[in-house]
Short mmCIF file of C-alpha atoms in Angstrom, two decimals:
data_model
loop_
_atom_site.label_atom_id
_atom_site.label_comp_id
_atom_site.label_asym_id
_atom_site.label_seq_id
_atom_site.Cartn_x
_atom_site.Cartn_y
_atom_site.Cartn_z
CA MET A 1 33.94 -0.66 -43.99
CA GLU A 2 34.93 -0.54 -40.68
CA ARG A 3 33.46 3.13 -40.57
CA MET A 4 30.25 1.62 -41.41
CA THR A 5 30.12 -1.05 -38.71
CA SER A 6 31.29 1.61 -36.32
CA LYS A 7 28.35 3.41 -37.15
CA ILE A 8 26.42 0.61 -37.32
CA LEU A 9 27.54 -1.04 -33.59
CA LEU A 10 27.45 2.97 -32.45
CA LEU A 11 24.16 3.18 -33.24
CA PHE A 12 23.00 -0.11 -31.84
CA GLY A 13 24.51 1.19 -28.74
CA SER A 14 22.57 4.46 -28.67
CA LEU A 15 19.36 2.40 -28.79
CA ALA A 16 19.87 0.44 -26.30
CA VAL A 17 20.75 3.15 -23.74
CA LEU A 18 18.34 4.93 -24.82
CA HIS A 19 15.57 1.74 -24.01
CA SER A 20 17.57 1.50 -20.37
CA CYS A 21 16.50 5.13 -19.81
CA GLN A 22 13.54 4.66 -20.91
CA SER A 23 10.07 4.85 -17.76
CA GLU A 24 7.76 2.26 -17.27
CA PRO A 25 4.53 3.90 -17.49
CA TRP A 26 3.55 3.96 -14.03
CA ASP A 27 6.67 5.73 -12.63
CA ILE A 28 5.27 8.97 -13.77
CA ALA A 29 7.05 12.65 -11.51
CA PRO A 30 4.51 14.49 -8.63
CA SER A 31 2.21 17.15 -10.12
CA PRO A 32 2.26 18.99 -7.02
CA SER A 33 -1.09 19.46 -6.00
CA LYS A 34 -2.84 21.53 -2.77
CA ALA A 35 -1.11 20.38 0.45
CA ILE A 36 -2.37 18.32 2.92
CA GLU A 37 -1.90 18.92 6.07
CA PHE A 38 -0.79 16.92 8.90
CA VAL A 39 -1.74 16.78 12.17
CA ALA A 40 0.57 15.67 14.41
CA PHE A 41 -2.06 14.95 17.12
CA ALA A 42 -0.14 12.72 19.70
CA ASP A 43 2.53 15.19 20.36
CA SER A 44 -0.42 17.89 20.74
CA VAL A 45 -1.80 16.36 23.73
CA LEU A 46 0.23 13.36 24.68
CA PRO A 47 3.29 15.07 26.26
CA VAL A 48 1.10 18.01 28.28
CA ASP A 49 0.43 18.31 31.42
CA SER A 50 -2.67 16.41 32.66
CA ALA A 51 -3.63 19.70 34.74
CA GLN A 52 -3.64 21.54 31.04
CA LEU A 53 -4.65 18.43 29.20
CA LEU A 54 -8.92 19.66 29.14
CA PRO A 55 -7.74 24.21 28.27
CA THR A 56 -5.34 22.38 25.68
CA LEU A 57 -7.77 20.22 23.84
CA GLU A 58 -10.59 22.82 24.60
CA ARG A 59 -8.59 24.77 21.76
CA LEU A 60 -7.97 21.91 19.20
CA ALA A 61 -11.49 21.38 19.23
CA PRO A 62 -12.84 24.38 16.88
CA ARG A 63 -9.47 23.77 14.38
CA TYR A 64 -9.73 19.61 14.60
CA PRO A 65 -13.74 18.62 14.70
CA GLU A 66 -12.87 15.62 13.46
CA LEU A 67 -11.08 14.44 16.19
CA PHE A 68 -13.72 15.57 19.46
CA ILE A 69 -16.81 13.77 17.60
CA PRO A 70 -18.33 12.04 20.30
CA SER A 71 -18.89 8.36 19.72
CA MET A 72 -22.38 8.54 21.23
CA PRO A 73 -25.41 10.84 20.05
CA ASN A 74 -25.80 13.36 22.25
CA GLY A 75 -22.30 12.50 23.90
CA ASN A 76 -19.95 15.14 25.21
CA TRP A 77 -16.35 13.87 23.72
CA ARG A 78 -14.34 14.79 26.78
CA ASP A 79 -16.14 11.84 27.70
CA ASP A 80 -14.35 10.21 25.17
CA LEU A 81 -10.79 11.67 24.70
CA LEU A 82 -9.70 12.76 28.88
CA PRO A 83 -9.94 8.31 29.99
CA TYR A 84 -8.22 7.65 26.69
CA LEU A 85 -5.68 10.27 26.83
CA LEU A 86 -4.89 9.90 30.75
CA ASP A 87 -4.96 6.23 30.07
CA PRO A 88 -0.81 4.68 30.99
CA GLU A 89 -1.65 2.10 28.23
CA VAL A 90 -1.55 5.23 25.98
CA HIS A 91 1.40 6.64 27.82
CA ALA A 92 3.97 3.72 27.37
CA LEU A 93 2.86 3.16 23.73
CA TYR A 94 3.55 7.10 23.20
CA GLN A 95 6.67 6.67 24.53
CA ASP A 96 7.19 3.81 22.13
CA VAL A 97 6.30 5.92 19.40
CA LEU A 98 8.87 7.62 20.57
CA LEU A 99 11.55 4.86 20.17
CA THR A 100 10.98 4.13 16.89
CA GLN A 101 11.05 7.33 15.28
CA ARG A 102 14.64 7.62 16.54
CA GLU A 103 15.46 4.46 15.65
CA HIS A 104 13.59 4.71 12.15
CA PRO A 105 13.44 7.78 10.17
CA ASP A 106 10.45 6.50 8.23
CA LEU A 107 7.90 6.57 10.84
CA GLU A 108 9.56 10.58 11.80
CA SER A 109 7.14 13.08 11.14
CA ARG A 110 8.34 15.38 8.95
CA THR A 111 10.01 12.37 6.91
CA LEU A 112 6.58 10.44 7.18
CA PHE A 113 4.19 13.82 5.98
CA GLN A 114 7.16 14.33 3.49
CA THR A 115 6.40 10.86 1.54
CA ILE A 116 3.11 10.58 1.78
CA GLN A 117 2.29 14.28 0.41
CA LYS A 118 4.97 12.71 -2.29
CA GLY A 119 2.49 9.68 -2.66
CA PHE A 120 -0.37 12.37 -2.76
CA ASP A 121 0.99 14.54 -5.58
CA ARG A 122 2.05 11.06 -7.97
CA TYR A 123 -1.71 9.96 -7.19
CA TYR A 124 -3.24 13.51 -8.62
CA ALA A 125 -0.26 13.49 -11.48
CA HIS A 126 -2.06 9.98 -12.63
CA MET A 127 -5.60 10.88 -12.07
CA GLY A 128 -5.46 14.33 -13.87
CA PRO A 129 -6.28 17.55 -11.99
CA GLN A 130 -10.29 17.37 -13.41
CA CYS A 131 -10.66 13.95 -11.23
CA ALA A 132 -14.71 13.34 -10.83
CA SER A 133 -14.14 10.69 -8.16
CA CYS A 134 -10.09 11.20 -6.34
CA TYR A 135 -10.09 10.62 -3.11
CA PRO A 136 -10.68 14.46 -1.86
CA SER A 137 -7.57 14.57 1.00
CA LYS A 138 -7.37 17.33 3.54
CA ARG A 139 -6.02 16.46 6.51
CA VAL A 140 -4.29 13.21 8.04
CA TYR A 141 -4.07 12.91 11.92
CA THR A 142 -1.43 10.58 13.20
CA TYR A 143 -2.34 9.31 16.97
CA VAL A 144 -1.95 6.72 19.57
CA SER A 145 -4.80 3.86 18.89
CA ARG A 146 -3.78 0.76 22.17
CA ASN A 147 -2.85 -0.79 19.37
CA GLU A 148 -6.48 -1.29 17.96
CA GLU A 149 -6.75 -3.54 14.50
CA PRO A 150 -7.39 -1.07 11.51
CA MET A 151 -3.37 -0.52 10.53
CA VAL A 152 -4.91 2.69 9.20
CA LEU A 153 -8.76 4.78 8.69
CA MET A 154 -10.37 6.57 5.83
CA ALA A 155 -13.02 9.15 5.91
CA PRO A 156 -14.43 11.82 3.94
CA GLU A 157 -11.41 14.05 3.32
CA VAL A 158 -9.54 12.54 6.13
CA ILE A 159 -7.17 9.59 7.32
CA PHE A 160 -6.40 8.64 10.92
CA LEU A 161 -3.20 6.49 11.19
CA PRO A 162 -2.14 4.92 14.18
CA LEU A 163 1.30 4.86 14.85
CA ASP A 164 1.37 2.18 17.48
CA ARG A 165 0.49 0.11 14.39
CA TYR A 166 3.89 0.63 13.32
CA LEU A 167 6.62 -0.43 15.71
CA GLY A 168 8.40 -2.78 15.19
CA PRO A 169 7.87 -6.91 14.29
CA ASP A 170 9.74 -8.04 17.13
CA HIS A 171 7.58 -5.86 19.43
CA PRO A 172 5.80 -7.16 22.25
CA VAL A 173 2.38 -5.81 21.35
CA TYR A 174 2.64 -7.66 18.48
CA ALA A 175 3.36 -11.02 19.49
CA ARG A 176 0.29 -13.04 19.44
CA GLU A 177 0.25 -12.00 15.46
CA SER A 178 2.02 -15.16 13.26
CA ALA A 179 5.22 -14.63 11.92
CA TYR A 180 4.51 -14.14 8.38
CA LEU A 181 1.92 -11.11 9.35
CA VAL A 182 3.64 -9.23 11.96
CA GLN A 183 6.34 -7.99 8.63
CA GLN A 184 3.38 -5.63 8.15
CA HIS A 185 4.53 -3.60 11.10
CA ASN A 186 8.03 -2.38 10.27
CA PRO A 187 8.01 1.20 10.44
CA GLU A 188 8.44 1.94 6.39
CA ASN A 189 5.17 0.47 6.36
CA ALA A 190 2.83 3.34 7.70
CA SER A 191 3.24 5.54 4.25
CA VAL A 192 2.40 1.83 2.63
CA GLU A 193 -1.06 1.60 4.90
CA ILE A 194 -2.45 5.35 3.18
CA PHE A 195 -2.05 4.07 -0.66
CA LYS A 196 -3.81 0.51 -0.39
CA GLN A 197 -7.21 1.94 1.68
CA LEU A 198 -6.77 5.09 -0.88
CA ALA A 199 -6.32 1.67 -3.74
CA ALA A 200 -9.50 0.46 -2.39
CA TYR A 201 -11.18 3.27 -2.74
CA HIS A 202 -10.59 3.23 -6.94
CA LEU A 203 -11.95 0.08 -7.29
CA PRO A 204 -15.31 -1.17 -9.02
CA GLN A 205 -18.14 -1.36 -6.69
CA GLY A 206 -20.84 -3.85 -6.89
CA ILE A 207 -21.39 -7.58 -6.98
CA PRO A 208 -19.24 -9.28 -8.59
CA THR A 209 -19.38 -11.73 -11.71
CA ASP A 210 -16.32 -13.42 -12.04
CA TYR A 211 -14.82 -15.29 -9.09
CA SER A 212 -12.47 -17.27 -11.18
CA LEU A 213 -8.83 -17.31 -9.26
CA LEU A 214 -7.47 -14.78 -12.06
CA ALA A 215 -10.54 -12.12 -11.19
CA GLY A 216 -9.26 -12.44 -8.15
CA MET A 217 -5.03 -12.13 -8.69
CA LEU A 218 -6.15 -9.15 -10.78
CA THR A 219 -8.26 -7.38 -8.63
CA GLU A 220 -5.69 -7.86 -5.22
CA ALA A 221 -3.02 -6.75 -7.52
CA LYS A 222 -4.65 -3.64 -8.77
CA ILE A 223 -3.56 -2.51 -5.07
CA ILE A 224 -0.05 -3.20 -5.30
CA LEU A 225 0.26 -1.93 -9.05
CA PHE A 226 -1.28 1.48 -7.32
CA VAL A 227 1.37 1.80 -4.72
CA GLN A 228 3.60 1.39 -7.39
CA ALA A 229 2.71 3.99 -8.98
CA THR A 230 2.50 6.81 -6.21
CA LEU A 231 5.40 4.91 -3.92
CA GLY A 232 7.64 3.61 -6.23
CA ASP A 233 8.66 -0.16 -6.65
CA ASP A 234 10.18 -1.36 -2.84
CA ALA A 235 6.74 0.35 -1.38
CA ALA A 236 4.79 -2.21 -3.61
CA ARG A 237 6.87 -4.98 -2.75
CA ARG A 238 6.10 -4.01 1.01
CA ALA A 239 2.79 -4.02 0.20
CA LEU A 240 2.70 -7.45 -0.74
CA GLY A 241 3.89 -8.58 1.94
CA TYR A 242 7.34 -9.75 0.56
CA THR A 243 10.56 -9.16 1.64
CA ALA A 244 13.30 -8.21 -0.91
CA GLY A 245 14.76 -12.34 -0.89
CA ASP A 246 11.09 -13.15 -1.36
CA GLN A 247 10.45 -10.99 -4.28
CA GLY A 248 14.05 -12.27 -5.52
CA PHE A 249 12.15 -16.23 -5.80
CA MET A 250 9.77 -15.02 -7.25
CA GLU A 251 12.34 -13.78 -10.26
CA GLU A 252 14.34 -16.59 -10.35
CA ASN A 253 11.15 -18.77 -10.50
CA GLU A 254 8.72 -17.22 -12.05
CA THR A 255 8.81 -18.70 -15.22
CA GLU A 256 8.31 -22.50 -13.96
CA LEU A 257 5.76 -21.32 -11.53
CA TRP A 258 3.88 -19.94 -14.02
CA GLY A 259 3.92 -22.80 -16.02
CA LEU A 260 2.33 -24.41 -13.01
CA PHE A 261 -0.42 -22.15 -13.22
CA VAL A 262 -0.95 -22.80 -17.32
CA GLN A 263 -0.34 -27.07 -16.71
CA GLN A 264 -2.43 -27.47 -14.28
CA ARG A 265 -4.84 -24.71 -15.33
CA ILE A 266 -6.24 -22.79 -12.58
CA LEU A 267 -6.36 -19.64 -14.06
CA PHE A 268 -10.26 -19.37 -14.41
CA ASN A 269 -11.06 -21.99 -11.54
CA ASP A 270 -13.52 -20.66 -9.07
CA GLU A 271 -12.98 -22.65 -6.17
CA VAL A 272 -12.81 -20.50 -3.49
CA ASP A 273 -9.56 -23.27 -1.38
CA LEU A 274 -7.57 -22.04 -4.38
CA LYS A 275 -7.81 -17.60 -3.84
CA ARG A 276 -6.72 -19.19 -0.13
CA LYS A 277 -3.83 -20.63 -0.96
CA LEU A 278 -2.78 -18.71 -3.20
CA ILE A 279 -3.98 -14.98 -2.84
CA GLN A 280 -4.62 -14.77 0.80
CA PRO A 281 -1.61 -13.65 3.14
CA ALA A 282 -0.12 -17.03 4.30
CA PRO A 283 3.25 -18.56 5.28
CA PHE A 284 4.01 -19.70 1.76
CA SER A 285 1.58 -20.77 -1.09
CA LYS A 286 0.59 -24.13 -2.42
CA LEU A 287 0.77 -25.49 -5.52
CA GLY A 288 1.57 -29.22 -4.51
CA THR A 289 5.02 -29.09 -5.69
CA SER A 290 7.93 -30.52 -3.35
CA LYS A 291 9.55 -26.27 -3.56
CA ASP A 292 6.31 -24.88 -1.93
CA ARG A 293 7.09 -24.47 1.02
CA GLU A 294 10.21 -21.70 -0.98
CA ILE A 295 7.35 -20.03 -2.30
CA PRO A 296 6.12 -17.14 -0.84
CA GLY A 297 2.83 -17.02 -0.29
CA ARG A 298 0.23 -14.26 -2.24
CA VAL A 299 2.16 -16.24 -5.23
CA GLY A 300 -1.03 -15.80 -7.41
CA VAL A 301 -1.28 -12.03 -6.09
CA TRP A 302 2.24 -11.74 -7.79
CA PHE A 303 1.57 -12.79 -10.73
CA GLY A 304 -1.55 -10.76 -11.32
CA TRP A 305 0.76 -7.72 -10.35
CA GLN A 306 3.38 -9.18 -13.52
CA ILE A 307 -0.23 -9.20 -15.65
CA LEU A 308 -0.98 -5.48 -14.77
CA GLN A 309 2.39 -3.92 -15.80
CA SER A 310 2.38 -5.86 -18.26
CA HIS A 311 -0.84 -4.87 -19.50
CA TRP A 312 0.33 -1.30 -18.83
CA ARG A 313 4.02 -1.74 -20.56
CA GLN A 314 1.12 -2.44 -24.16
CA HIS A 315 -0.72 -0.13 -23.75
CA PRO A 316 1.41 2.59 -22.38
CA GLU A 317 -1.53 5.28 -22.33
CA SER A 318 -3.85 3.43 -20.30
CA THR A 319 -3.92 5.64 -17.20
CA LEU A 320 -4.31 4.21 -13.42
CA LEU A 321 -7.87 4.89 -13.12
CA GLU A 322 -8.29 3.11 -16.19
CA ILE A 323 -6.74 -0.09 -15.43
CA MET A 324 -8.17 -0.22 -11.75
CA GLU A 325 -11.55 0.29 -13.17
CA PHE A 326 -10.92 -2.47 -16.21
CA ALA A 327 -13.55 -5.20 -14.96
CA ASP A 328 -13.27 -7.58 -17.34
CA ALA A 329 -10.43 -9.59 -15.88
CA GLN A 330 -10.19 -12.25 -19.04
CA SER A 331 -9.67 -9.28 -21.38
CA LEU A 332 -6.78 -7.64 -19.05
CA PHE A 333 -5.15 -10.66 -19.42
CA GLN A 334 -5.56 -11.60 -23.00
CA GLN A 335 -4.50 -7.70 -24.18
CA SER A 336 -1.32 -7.95 -21.10
CA GLY A 337 0.47 -10.42 -23.82
CA TYR A 338 1.93 -11.64 -20.76
CA ARG A 339 4.78 -13.82 -20.87
CA PRO A 340 7.32 -15.37 -18.73
#
């Protein structure tokens, strides 16, 4: 009898270990893909003496034509690039980039490029070798932008990443931004912003037919899930704009907060104000409780993310592309079986 009990306990223990070792459906090994060319444009030209700048640019122009497109029809790229590259503000920001790279290895060119390449390797592993709708990545340029608005620019086959947008939330160049937004300037978010843009590339196109809160939650959450599938869990949290503390709060209070969504019957409500309170970036989420100021912003997107994860666990045969293109929010929710 004791032997039988021991065998049963051993069996249950083995099953528990096996279950704990099973990976999530979005967590797959990278598949080596075509190497992307990474070009640290700022490092190639900003340290160059002004007398040698034009000859240097003329040598680079045939190799990197995307950088030498005139801003005006029939214009000359020299009229655009030379004033920009001689601008003292650009040089000052470049020095700040170099300092940040020394203090934060995530922004250092080699580490950053390795992270991006690995993300693309996982992207192609999810999408498969015959993916006709995949983004045709060819080259990534890093540069200094004078702190202009885009966090990343994507063109056909080419990505432009402005490093001066990732100097850390305390950098004075971002002083006019709201406190809850400056976290996006953390150096480790440079790769995250690329894959957020790449995720949007795969969202359903056209005019939406469902304007409910649930549809908005799931659309935004698909971007977070995409980052999770390509860069990992921590990157997904940062893509949402959450700190580790925010994530911990949501996990601890998930059941209670989800109960409010259900009790207030807001999932299928299409009021624009609800999306502003629960989906758009904000310092906190407004659910009409005494805890509101403790609830991280974008709580609706966080719950959308949990729904998508639950759906993928329920349907592990699904692909990332299928989930991104799944346009029926109500069916997706029902099939997810989400219960906190």
